[in-house]
Coordinates of C-alpha atoms in Angstrom, one line a residue:
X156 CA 56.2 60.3 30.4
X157 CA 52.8 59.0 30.1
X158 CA 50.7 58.2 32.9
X159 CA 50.5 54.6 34.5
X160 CA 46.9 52.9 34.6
X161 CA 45.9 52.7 37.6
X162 CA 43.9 49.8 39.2
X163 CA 40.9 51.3 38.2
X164 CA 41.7 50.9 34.9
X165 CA 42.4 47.2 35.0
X166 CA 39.4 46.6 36.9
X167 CA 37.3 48.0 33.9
X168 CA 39.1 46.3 31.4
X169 CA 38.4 43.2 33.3
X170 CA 34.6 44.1 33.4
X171 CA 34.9 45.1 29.8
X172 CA 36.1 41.8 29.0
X173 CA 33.7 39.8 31.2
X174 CA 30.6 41.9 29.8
X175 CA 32.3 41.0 26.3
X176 CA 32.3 37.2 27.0
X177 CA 28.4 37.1 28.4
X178 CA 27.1 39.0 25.3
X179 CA 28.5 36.7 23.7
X180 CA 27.4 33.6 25.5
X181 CA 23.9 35.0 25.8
X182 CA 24.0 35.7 21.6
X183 CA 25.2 32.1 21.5
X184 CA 22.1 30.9 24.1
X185 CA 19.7 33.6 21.8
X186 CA 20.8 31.7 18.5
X187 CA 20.0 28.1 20.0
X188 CA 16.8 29.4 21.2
X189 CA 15.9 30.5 17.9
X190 CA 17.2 27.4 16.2
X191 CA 14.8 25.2 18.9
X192 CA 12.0 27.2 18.3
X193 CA 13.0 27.0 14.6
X194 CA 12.9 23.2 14.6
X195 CA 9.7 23.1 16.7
X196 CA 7.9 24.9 14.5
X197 CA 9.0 22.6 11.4
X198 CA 8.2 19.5 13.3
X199 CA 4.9 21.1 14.0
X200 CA 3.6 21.1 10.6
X201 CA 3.7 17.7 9.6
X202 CA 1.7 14.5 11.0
X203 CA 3.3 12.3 9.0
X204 CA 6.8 11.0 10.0
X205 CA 8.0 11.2 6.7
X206 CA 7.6 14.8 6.5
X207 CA 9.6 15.2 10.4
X208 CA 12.2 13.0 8.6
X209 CA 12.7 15.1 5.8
X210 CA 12.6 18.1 8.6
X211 CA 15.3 16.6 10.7
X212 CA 18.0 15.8 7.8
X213 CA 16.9 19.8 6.2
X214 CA 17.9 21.3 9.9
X215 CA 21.4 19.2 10.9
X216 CA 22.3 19.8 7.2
X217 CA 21.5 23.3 6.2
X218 CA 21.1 24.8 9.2
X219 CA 23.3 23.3 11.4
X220 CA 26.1 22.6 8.8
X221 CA 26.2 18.9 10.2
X222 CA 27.8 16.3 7.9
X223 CA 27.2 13.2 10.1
X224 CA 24.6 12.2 11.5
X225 CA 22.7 8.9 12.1
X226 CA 18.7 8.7 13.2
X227 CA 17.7 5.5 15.3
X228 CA 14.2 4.1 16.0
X229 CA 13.5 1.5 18.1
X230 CA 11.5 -1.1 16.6
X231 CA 8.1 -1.4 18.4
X232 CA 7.9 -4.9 17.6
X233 CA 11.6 -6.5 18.4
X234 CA 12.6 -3.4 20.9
X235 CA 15.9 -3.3 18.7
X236 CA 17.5 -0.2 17.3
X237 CA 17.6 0.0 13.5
X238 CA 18.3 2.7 11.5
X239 CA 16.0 5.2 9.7
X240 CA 17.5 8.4 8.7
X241 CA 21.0 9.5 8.4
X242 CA 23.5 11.2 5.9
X243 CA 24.4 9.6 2.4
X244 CA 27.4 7.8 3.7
X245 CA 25.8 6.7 6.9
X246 CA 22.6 5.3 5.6
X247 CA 24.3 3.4 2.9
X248 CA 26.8 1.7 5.4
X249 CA 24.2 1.0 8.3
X250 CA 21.0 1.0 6.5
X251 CA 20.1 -3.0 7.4
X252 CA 22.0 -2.5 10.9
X253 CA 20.4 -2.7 14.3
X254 CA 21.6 -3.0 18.0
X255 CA 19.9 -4.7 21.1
X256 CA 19.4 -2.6 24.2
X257 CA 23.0 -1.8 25.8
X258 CA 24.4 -2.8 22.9
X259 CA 27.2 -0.3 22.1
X260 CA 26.6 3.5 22.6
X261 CA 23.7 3.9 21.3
X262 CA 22.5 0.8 22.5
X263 CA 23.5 2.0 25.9
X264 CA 21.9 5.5 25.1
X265 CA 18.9 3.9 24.4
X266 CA 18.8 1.7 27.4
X267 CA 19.5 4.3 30.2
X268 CA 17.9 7.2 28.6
X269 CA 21.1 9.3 29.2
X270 CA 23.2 10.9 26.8
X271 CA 26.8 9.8 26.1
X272 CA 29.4 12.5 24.4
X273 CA 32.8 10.5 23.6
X274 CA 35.2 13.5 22.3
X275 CA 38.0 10.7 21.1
X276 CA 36.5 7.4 19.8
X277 CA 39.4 5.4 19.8
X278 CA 40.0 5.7 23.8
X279 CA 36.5 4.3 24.4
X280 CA 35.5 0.5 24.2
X281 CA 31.8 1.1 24.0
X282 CA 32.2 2.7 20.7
X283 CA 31.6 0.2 18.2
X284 CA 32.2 2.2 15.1
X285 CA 28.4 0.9 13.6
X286 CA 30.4 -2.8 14.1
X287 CA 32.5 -1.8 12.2
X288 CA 31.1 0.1 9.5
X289 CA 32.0 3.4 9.7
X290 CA 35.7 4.2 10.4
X291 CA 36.0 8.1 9.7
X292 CA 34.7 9.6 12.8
X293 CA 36.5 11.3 15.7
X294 CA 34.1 12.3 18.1
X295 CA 30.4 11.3 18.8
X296 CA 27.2 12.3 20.9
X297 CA 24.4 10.3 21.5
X298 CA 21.2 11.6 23.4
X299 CA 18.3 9.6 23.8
X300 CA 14.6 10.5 22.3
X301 CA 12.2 10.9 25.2
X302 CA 8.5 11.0 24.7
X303 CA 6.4 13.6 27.2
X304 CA 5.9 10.7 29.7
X305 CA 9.9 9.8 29.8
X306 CA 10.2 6.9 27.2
X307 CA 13.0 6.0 25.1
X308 CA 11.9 5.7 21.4
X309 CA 14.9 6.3 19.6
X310 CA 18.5 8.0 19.5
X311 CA 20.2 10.9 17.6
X312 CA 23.5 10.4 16.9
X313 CA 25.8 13.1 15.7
X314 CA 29.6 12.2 14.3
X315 CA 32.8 14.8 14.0
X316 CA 35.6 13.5 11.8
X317 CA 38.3 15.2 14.5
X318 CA 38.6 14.9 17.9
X319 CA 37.3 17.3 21.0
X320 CA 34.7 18.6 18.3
X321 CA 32.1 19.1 20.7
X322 CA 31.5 21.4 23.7
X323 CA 30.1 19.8 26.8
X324 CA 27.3 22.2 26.5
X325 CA 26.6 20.6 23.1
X326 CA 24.7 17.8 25.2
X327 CA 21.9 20.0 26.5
X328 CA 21.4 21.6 23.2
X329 CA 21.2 18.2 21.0
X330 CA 19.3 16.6 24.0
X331 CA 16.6 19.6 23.2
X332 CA 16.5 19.2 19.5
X333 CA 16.2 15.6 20.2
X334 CA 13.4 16.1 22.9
X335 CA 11.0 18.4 19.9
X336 CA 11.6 15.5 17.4
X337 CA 10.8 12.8 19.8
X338 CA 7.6 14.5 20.5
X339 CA 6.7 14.9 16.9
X340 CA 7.5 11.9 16.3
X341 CA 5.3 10.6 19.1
X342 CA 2.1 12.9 18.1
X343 CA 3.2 11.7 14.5
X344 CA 2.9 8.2 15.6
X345 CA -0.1 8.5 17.5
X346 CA -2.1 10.0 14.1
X347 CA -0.8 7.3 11.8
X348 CA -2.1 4.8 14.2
X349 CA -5.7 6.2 14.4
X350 CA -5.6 6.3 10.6
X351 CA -4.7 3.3 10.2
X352 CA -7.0 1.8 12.8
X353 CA -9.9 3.2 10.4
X354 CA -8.5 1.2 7.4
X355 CA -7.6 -2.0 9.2
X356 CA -10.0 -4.6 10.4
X357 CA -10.0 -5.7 13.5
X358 CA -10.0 -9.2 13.4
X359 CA -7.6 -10.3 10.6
X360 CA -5.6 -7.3 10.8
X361 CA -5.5 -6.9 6.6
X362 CA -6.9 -3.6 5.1
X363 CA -10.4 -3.5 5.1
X364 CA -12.7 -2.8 2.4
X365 CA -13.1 1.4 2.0
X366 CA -9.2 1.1 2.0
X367 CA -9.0 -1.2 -0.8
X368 CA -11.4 0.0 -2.8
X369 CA -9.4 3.8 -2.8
X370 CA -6.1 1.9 -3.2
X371 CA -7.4 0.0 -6.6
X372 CA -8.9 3.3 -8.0
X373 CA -5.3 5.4 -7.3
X374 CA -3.7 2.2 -9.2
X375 CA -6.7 2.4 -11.7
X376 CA -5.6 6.1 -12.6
X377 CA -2.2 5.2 -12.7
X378 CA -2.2 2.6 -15.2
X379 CA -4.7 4.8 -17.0
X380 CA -1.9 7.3 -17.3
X381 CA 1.2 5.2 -17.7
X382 CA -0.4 2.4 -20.3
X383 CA 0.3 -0.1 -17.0
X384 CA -1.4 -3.2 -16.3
X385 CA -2.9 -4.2 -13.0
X386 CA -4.5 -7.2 -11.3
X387 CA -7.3 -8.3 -8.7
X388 CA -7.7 -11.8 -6.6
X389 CA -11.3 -12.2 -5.3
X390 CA -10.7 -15.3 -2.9
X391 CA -13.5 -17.5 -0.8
X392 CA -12.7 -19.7 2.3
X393 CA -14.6 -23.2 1.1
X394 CA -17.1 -24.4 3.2
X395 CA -16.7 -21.7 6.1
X396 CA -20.1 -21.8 7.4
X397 CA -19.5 -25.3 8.1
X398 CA -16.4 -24.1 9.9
X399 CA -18.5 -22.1 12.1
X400 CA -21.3 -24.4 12.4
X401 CA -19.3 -26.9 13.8
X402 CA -16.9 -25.7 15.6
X403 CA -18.8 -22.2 16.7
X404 CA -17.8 -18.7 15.4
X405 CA -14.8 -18.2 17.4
X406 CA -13.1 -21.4 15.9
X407 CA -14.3 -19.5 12.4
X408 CA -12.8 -16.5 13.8
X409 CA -9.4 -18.4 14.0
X410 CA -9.4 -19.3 10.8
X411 CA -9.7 -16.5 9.0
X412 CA -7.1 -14.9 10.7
X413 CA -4.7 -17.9 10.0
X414 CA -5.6 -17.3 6.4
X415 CA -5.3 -13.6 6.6
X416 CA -1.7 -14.3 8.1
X417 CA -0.7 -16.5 5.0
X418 CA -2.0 -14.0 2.9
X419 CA 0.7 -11.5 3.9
X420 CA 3.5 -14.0 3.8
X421 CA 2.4 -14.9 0.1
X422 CA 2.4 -11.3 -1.4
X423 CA 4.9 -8.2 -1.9
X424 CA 5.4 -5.3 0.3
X425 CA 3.4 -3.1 -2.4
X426 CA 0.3 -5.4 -2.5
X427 CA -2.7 -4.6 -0.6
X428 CA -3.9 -7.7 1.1
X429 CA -8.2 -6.5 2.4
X430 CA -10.9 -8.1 4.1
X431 CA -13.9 -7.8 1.1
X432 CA -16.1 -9.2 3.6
X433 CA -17.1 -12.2 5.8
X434 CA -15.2 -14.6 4.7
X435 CA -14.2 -12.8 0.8
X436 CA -10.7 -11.5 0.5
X437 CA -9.2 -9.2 -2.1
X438 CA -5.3 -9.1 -3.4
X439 CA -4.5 -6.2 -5.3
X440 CA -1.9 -6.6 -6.9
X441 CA -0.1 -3.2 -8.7
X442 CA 1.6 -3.6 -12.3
X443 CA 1.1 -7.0 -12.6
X444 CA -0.4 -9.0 -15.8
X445 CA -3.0 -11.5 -15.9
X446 CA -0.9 -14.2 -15.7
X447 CA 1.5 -12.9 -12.9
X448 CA -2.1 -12.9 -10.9
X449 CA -2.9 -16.1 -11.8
X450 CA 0.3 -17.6 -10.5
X451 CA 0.5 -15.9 -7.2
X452 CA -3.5 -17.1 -6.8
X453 CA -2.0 -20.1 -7.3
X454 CA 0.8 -20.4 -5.3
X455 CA -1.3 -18.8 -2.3
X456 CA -4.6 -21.6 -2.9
X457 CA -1.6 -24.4 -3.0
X458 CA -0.5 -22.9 0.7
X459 CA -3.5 -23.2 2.0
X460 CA -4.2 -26.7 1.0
X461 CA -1.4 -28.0 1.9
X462 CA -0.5 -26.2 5.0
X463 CA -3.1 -25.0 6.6
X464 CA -5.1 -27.5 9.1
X465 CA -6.8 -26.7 12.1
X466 CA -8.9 -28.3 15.1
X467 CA -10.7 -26.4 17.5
X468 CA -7.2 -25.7 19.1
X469 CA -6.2 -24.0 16.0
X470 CA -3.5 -25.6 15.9
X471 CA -3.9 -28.9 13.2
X472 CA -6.7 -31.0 12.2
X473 CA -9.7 -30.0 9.6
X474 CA -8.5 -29.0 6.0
X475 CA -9.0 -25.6 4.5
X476 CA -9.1 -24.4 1.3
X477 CA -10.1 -21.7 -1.1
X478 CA -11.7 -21.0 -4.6
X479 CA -10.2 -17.3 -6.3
X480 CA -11.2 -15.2 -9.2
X481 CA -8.8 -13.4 -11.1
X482 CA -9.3 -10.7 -12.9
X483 CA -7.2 -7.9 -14.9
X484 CA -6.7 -4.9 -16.1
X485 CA -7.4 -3.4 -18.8
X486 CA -8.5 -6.9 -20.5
X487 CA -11.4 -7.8 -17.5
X488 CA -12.9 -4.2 -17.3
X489 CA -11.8 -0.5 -17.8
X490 CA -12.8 0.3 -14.1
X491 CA -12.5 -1.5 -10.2
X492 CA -16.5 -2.4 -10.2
X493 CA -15.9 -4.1 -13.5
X494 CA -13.1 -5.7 -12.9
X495 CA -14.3 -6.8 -9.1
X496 CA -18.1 -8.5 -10.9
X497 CA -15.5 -10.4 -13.3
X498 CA -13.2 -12.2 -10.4
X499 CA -16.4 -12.3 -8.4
X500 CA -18.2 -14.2 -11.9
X501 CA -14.9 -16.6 -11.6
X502 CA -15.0 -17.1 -8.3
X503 CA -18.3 -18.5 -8.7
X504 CA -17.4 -20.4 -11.2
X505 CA -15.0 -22.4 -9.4
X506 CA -17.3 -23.2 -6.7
X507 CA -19.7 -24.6 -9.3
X508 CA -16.7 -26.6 -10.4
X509 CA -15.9 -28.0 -7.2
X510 CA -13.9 -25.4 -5.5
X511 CA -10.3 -25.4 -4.1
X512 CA -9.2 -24.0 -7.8
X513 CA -7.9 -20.8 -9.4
X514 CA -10.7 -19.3 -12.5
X515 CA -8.7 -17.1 -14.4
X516 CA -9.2 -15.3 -18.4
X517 CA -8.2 -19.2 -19.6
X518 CA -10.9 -20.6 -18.2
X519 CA -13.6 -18.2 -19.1
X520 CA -16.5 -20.3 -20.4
X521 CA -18.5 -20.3 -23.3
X522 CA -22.0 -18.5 -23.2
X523 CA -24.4 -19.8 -21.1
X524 CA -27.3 -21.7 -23.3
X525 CA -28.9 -23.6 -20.0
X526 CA -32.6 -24.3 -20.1
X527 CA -32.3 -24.3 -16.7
X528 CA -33.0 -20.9 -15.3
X529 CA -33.9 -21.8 -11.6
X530 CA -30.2 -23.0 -11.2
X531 CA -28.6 -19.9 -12.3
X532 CA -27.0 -17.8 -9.8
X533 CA -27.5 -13.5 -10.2
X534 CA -23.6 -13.1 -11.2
X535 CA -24.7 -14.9 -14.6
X536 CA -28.0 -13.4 -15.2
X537 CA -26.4 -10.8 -18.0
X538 CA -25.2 -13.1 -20.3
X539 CA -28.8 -14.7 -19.9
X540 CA -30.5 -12.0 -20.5
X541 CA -29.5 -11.5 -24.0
X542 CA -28.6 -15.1 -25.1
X543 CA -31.9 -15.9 -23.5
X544 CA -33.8 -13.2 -25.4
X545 CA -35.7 -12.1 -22.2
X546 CA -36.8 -8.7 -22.2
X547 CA -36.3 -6.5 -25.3
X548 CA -33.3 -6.4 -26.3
X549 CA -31.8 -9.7 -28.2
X550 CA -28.1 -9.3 -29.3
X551 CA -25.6 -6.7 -30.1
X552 CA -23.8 -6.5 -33.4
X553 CA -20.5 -5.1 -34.3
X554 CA -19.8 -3.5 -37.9
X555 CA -16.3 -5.6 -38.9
X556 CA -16.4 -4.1 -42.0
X557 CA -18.0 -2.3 -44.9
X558 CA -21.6 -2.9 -44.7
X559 CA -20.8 -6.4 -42.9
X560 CA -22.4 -7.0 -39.0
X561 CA -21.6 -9.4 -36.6
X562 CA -23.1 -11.1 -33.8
X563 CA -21.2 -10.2 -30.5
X564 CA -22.1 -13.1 -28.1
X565 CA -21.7 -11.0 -24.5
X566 CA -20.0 -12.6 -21.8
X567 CA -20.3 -9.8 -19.0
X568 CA -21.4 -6.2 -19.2
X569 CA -20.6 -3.2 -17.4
X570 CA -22.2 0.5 -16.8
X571 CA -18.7 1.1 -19.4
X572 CA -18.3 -0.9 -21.6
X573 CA -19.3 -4.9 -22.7
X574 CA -16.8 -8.4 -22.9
X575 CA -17.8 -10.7 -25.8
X576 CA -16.4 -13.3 -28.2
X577 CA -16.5 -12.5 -32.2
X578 CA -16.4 -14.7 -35.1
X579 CA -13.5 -12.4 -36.5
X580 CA -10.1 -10.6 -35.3
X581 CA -10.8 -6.9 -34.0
X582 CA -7.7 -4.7 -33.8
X583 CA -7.0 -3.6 -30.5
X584 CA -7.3 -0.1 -29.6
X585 CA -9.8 0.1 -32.6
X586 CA -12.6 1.9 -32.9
X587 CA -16.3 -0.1 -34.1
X588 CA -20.1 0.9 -34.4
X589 CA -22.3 -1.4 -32.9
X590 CA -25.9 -1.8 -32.8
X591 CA -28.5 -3.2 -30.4
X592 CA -31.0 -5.9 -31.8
X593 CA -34.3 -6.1 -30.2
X594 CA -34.9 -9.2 -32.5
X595 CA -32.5 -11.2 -34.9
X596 CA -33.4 -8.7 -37.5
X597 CA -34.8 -5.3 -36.0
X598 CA -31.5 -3.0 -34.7
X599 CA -32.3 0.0 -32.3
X600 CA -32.3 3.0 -34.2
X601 CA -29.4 4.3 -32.8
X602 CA -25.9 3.4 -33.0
X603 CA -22.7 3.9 -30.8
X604 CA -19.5 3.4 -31.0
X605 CA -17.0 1.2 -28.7
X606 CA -13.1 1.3 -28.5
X607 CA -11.4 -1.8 -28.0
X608 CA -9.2 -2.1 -24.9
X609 CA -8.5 -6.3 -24.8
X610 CA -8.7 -9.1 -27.4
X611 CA -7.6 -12.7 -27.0
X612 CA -7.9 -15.3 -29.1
X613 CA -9.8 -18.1 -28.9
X614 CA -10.5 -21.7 -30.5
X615 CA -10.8 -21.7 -34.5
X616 CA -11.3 -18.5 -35.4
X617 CA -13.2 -16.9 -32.0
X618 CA -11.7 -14.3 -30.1
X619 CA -12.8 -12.6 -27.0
X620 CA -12.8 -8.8 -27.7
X621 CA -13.5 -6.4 -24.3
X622 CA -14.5 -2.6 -25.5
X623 CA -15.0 0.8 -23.2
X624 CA -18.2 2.7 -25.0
X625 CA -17.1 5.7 -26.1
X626 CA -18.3 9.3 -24.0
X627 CA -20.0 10.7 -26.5
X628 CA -21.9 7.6 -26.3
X629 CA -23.0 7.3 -22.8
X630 CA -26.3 8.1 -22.4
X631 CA -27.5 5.4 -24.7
X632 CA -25.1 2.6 -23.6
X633 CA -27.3 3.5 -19.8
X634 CA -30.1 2.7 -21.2
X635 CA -29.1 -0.3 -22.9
X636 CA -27.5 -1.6 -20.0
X637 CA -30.3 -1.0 -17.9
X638 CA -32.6 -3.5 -20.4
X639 CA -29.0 -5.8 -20.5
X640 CA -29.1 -6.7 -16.9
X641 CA -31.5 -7.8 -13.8
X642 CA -30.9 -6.0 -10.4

């Protein structure tokens, strides 16, 4: 007969068995640890909240092995909910959806800063399903993201297809991961305001002009690189120091940022809207033609005309308007500073013509032959420089074929390249060989050769004809541009 156990023996296999069931728990407690540390780390790295997005949906996913899962910010603008991260299925559903504060769980979640774990869906009211959007889940946890200083800035919502999926513990261990990404966020948020505060100005709240000019060269390389077209607006308020005289700066102040404000309801999301300067605005305007510019130019000069009045309450009264210069790529000018002198060159050409207009590539005039020097403004002092024959150098030819030269009359010059009308039809993309003329009939020496990059025809048989001098090149188009053009 063997031997009964004695209650010593069940006592240890009750300590065994206990002992068992806290290793256990305390390898569990070790593996969230290493998973919150694990997240903070991640979250750490970036300073953009793109990259803590991407960090969020790589951790539920791959290491968590969550399926669903649905990331709410709330909007610091309209304090509403709206979605910005989830799983495929989620953000397709609920990608336009938003809730008020106490709307539904996560409305509530957000309202009260408290978590809410529902283990069946369908005996609780509250649960709204995303109105209705989403049918297949069975559980649900929401826990509220609190910044450092106890603010509700979001929610993270995790969905179980089955029911009883969760453990209560599940709360504390969610409400951590969503305590490190509410912090990122926060520090995240905090960055891209100070960066952004350095491109924006103050007044008008449009990009400012550093920010411009390093969004038109990126777009500059990119249509380089992809053979795309792109387009600048160079835009003047009418009359604004008569604004300002009048009515004293701060009413002058209120009107540029009424302008400024119908400047971003005119344009797309991808368009950069910048204060130039004063009162000069630029619209860049990314893979869009010359004649796309010239109709949102005009659409956003008609606005303003039409709906924009204001008296010293800002509210209605004096007229405004505004005279714009549009200029394109790659027919205006093979880099921003070229294409920039050309709007600016149209711009001043519709003040000359009375302002409140649109100059655009049709309305390019013919070279200026005016006797009248004194009344010439800078912008136009290139073209009468060599039409004028002041200095040395007179003209520049273009070889259109076999032992044949013809005269290029300039209509703008840039440290790259020249834009001129020709009494024949140049092949674009072509390469020529011009020559400088110090006289009618005395060439410089040396020639160079130019690659065409825009032609358009004109009247009869005219065409305007821009070329990019080629690199090898350079150093002589320098000094040629030098004796071209008055600082």
């Amino acid at each position: 007969m063997e031997p009964r156990p004695g209650p010593v023996a069940g006592h240890d296999d009750n300590l065994f068995l206990s002992a068992q069931r806290e290793s256990e728990s305390l390898k569990e407690r070790l593996l969230e640890l290493y998973l919150l540390y694990s997240i903070s780390r991640n979250f750490n790295v970036s300073l953009q909240t793109t990259g803590i997005f991407e960090s969020t949906v790589d951790f539920l996913k791959n290491t968590l092995h969550i399926d669903q899962f649905c990331l709410m910010l709330l909007d610091r603008d309209s304090g509403e909910l709206r979605v910005w991260n989830a799983d495929e299925a989620a953000y397709d559903a609920t990608r336009d959806l938003s809730f008020a504060p106490g709307e539904g769980v996560s409305g509530l979640v957000a309202q009260t800063g408290e978590a809410v774990l529902i283990q069946d869906v369908n005996c609780d009211e509250r649960f709204l399903h995303y109105k209705g959007r989403l049918g297949d889940i069975g559980s649900f946890l929401s826990v509220p993201l609190l910044t450092q200083d106890d603010r509700v800035i979001g929610v993270l919502n995790i969905h179980k297809r089955t029911t009883h999926a969760f453990r209560e513990n599940d709360k504390v261990f969610f409400g951590a991961v969503a305590q490190n990404l509410a912090h990122a966020l926060e520090r995240a948020r905090l960055y891209e305001d100070a960066k952004n505060d350095s491109m924006i100005d103050d007044l008008t709240r449009l990009y400012n002009r550093r920010y411009l000019l390093d969004c038109a060269q990126r777009e500059l390389i990119k249509a380089r690189r992809q053979g795309l077209s792109f387009s600048l607006i160079l835009i003047d308020v009418d009359h604004f120091k008569r604004f300002n005289d009048t009515h004293g700066h701060l009413f002058g102040d209120r009107v540029l940022a009424r302008i400024a404000a119908a400047f971003r309801a005119s344009v797309r999301q991808s368009d950069v809207v910048a204060r130039y300067g004063g009162e000069e605005f630029v619209i860049l305007l990314p893979a869009t033609d010359h004649q796309g510019a010239l109709r949102t130019a005009e659409k956003i000069r008609a606005l303003i005309e039409h709906d924009l009045r204001m008296d010293e309450t800002g509210q209605s009264g004096e007229g405004v308007t505004i005279t714009a210069g549009v200029a394109g790529y790659p027919e205006d000018g093979i880099c921003v500073d070229d294409m920039l002198a050309v709007a600016d060159r149209r711009l001043y050409r519709g003040k000359q013509q009375g302002r409140n207009r649109v100059i655009s590539l049709a309305e390019e005039p013919s070279p200026l032959v005016d006797d009248d020097d004194r009344r010439r403004h800078p912008r136009f002092r290139t073209a009468l420089r060599v039409v004028r024959d002041a200095e040395r150098i007179h003209s520049i030819d273009v070889r259109s074929g076999e032992n044949q030269w013809s005269l290029c009359t300039l209509m703008d010059v840039s440290r790259t390249g020249f834009y001129s009308m020709v009494e024949f039809r140049p092949a674009a993309g072509a390469h020529y060989v011009c020559r400088a003329m110090v006289d009618p009939d005395l060439p410089v020496p040396d020639l160079f050769s130019v690659q065409v990059v825009r032609v358009r025809p004109m009247d009869g048989s005219r065409y305007l004809m821009g070329v990019r001098v080629l690199d090898e090149h350079e150093t002589l188009w320098r000094r040629l541009y030098a004796a071209l053009t008055v600082e």
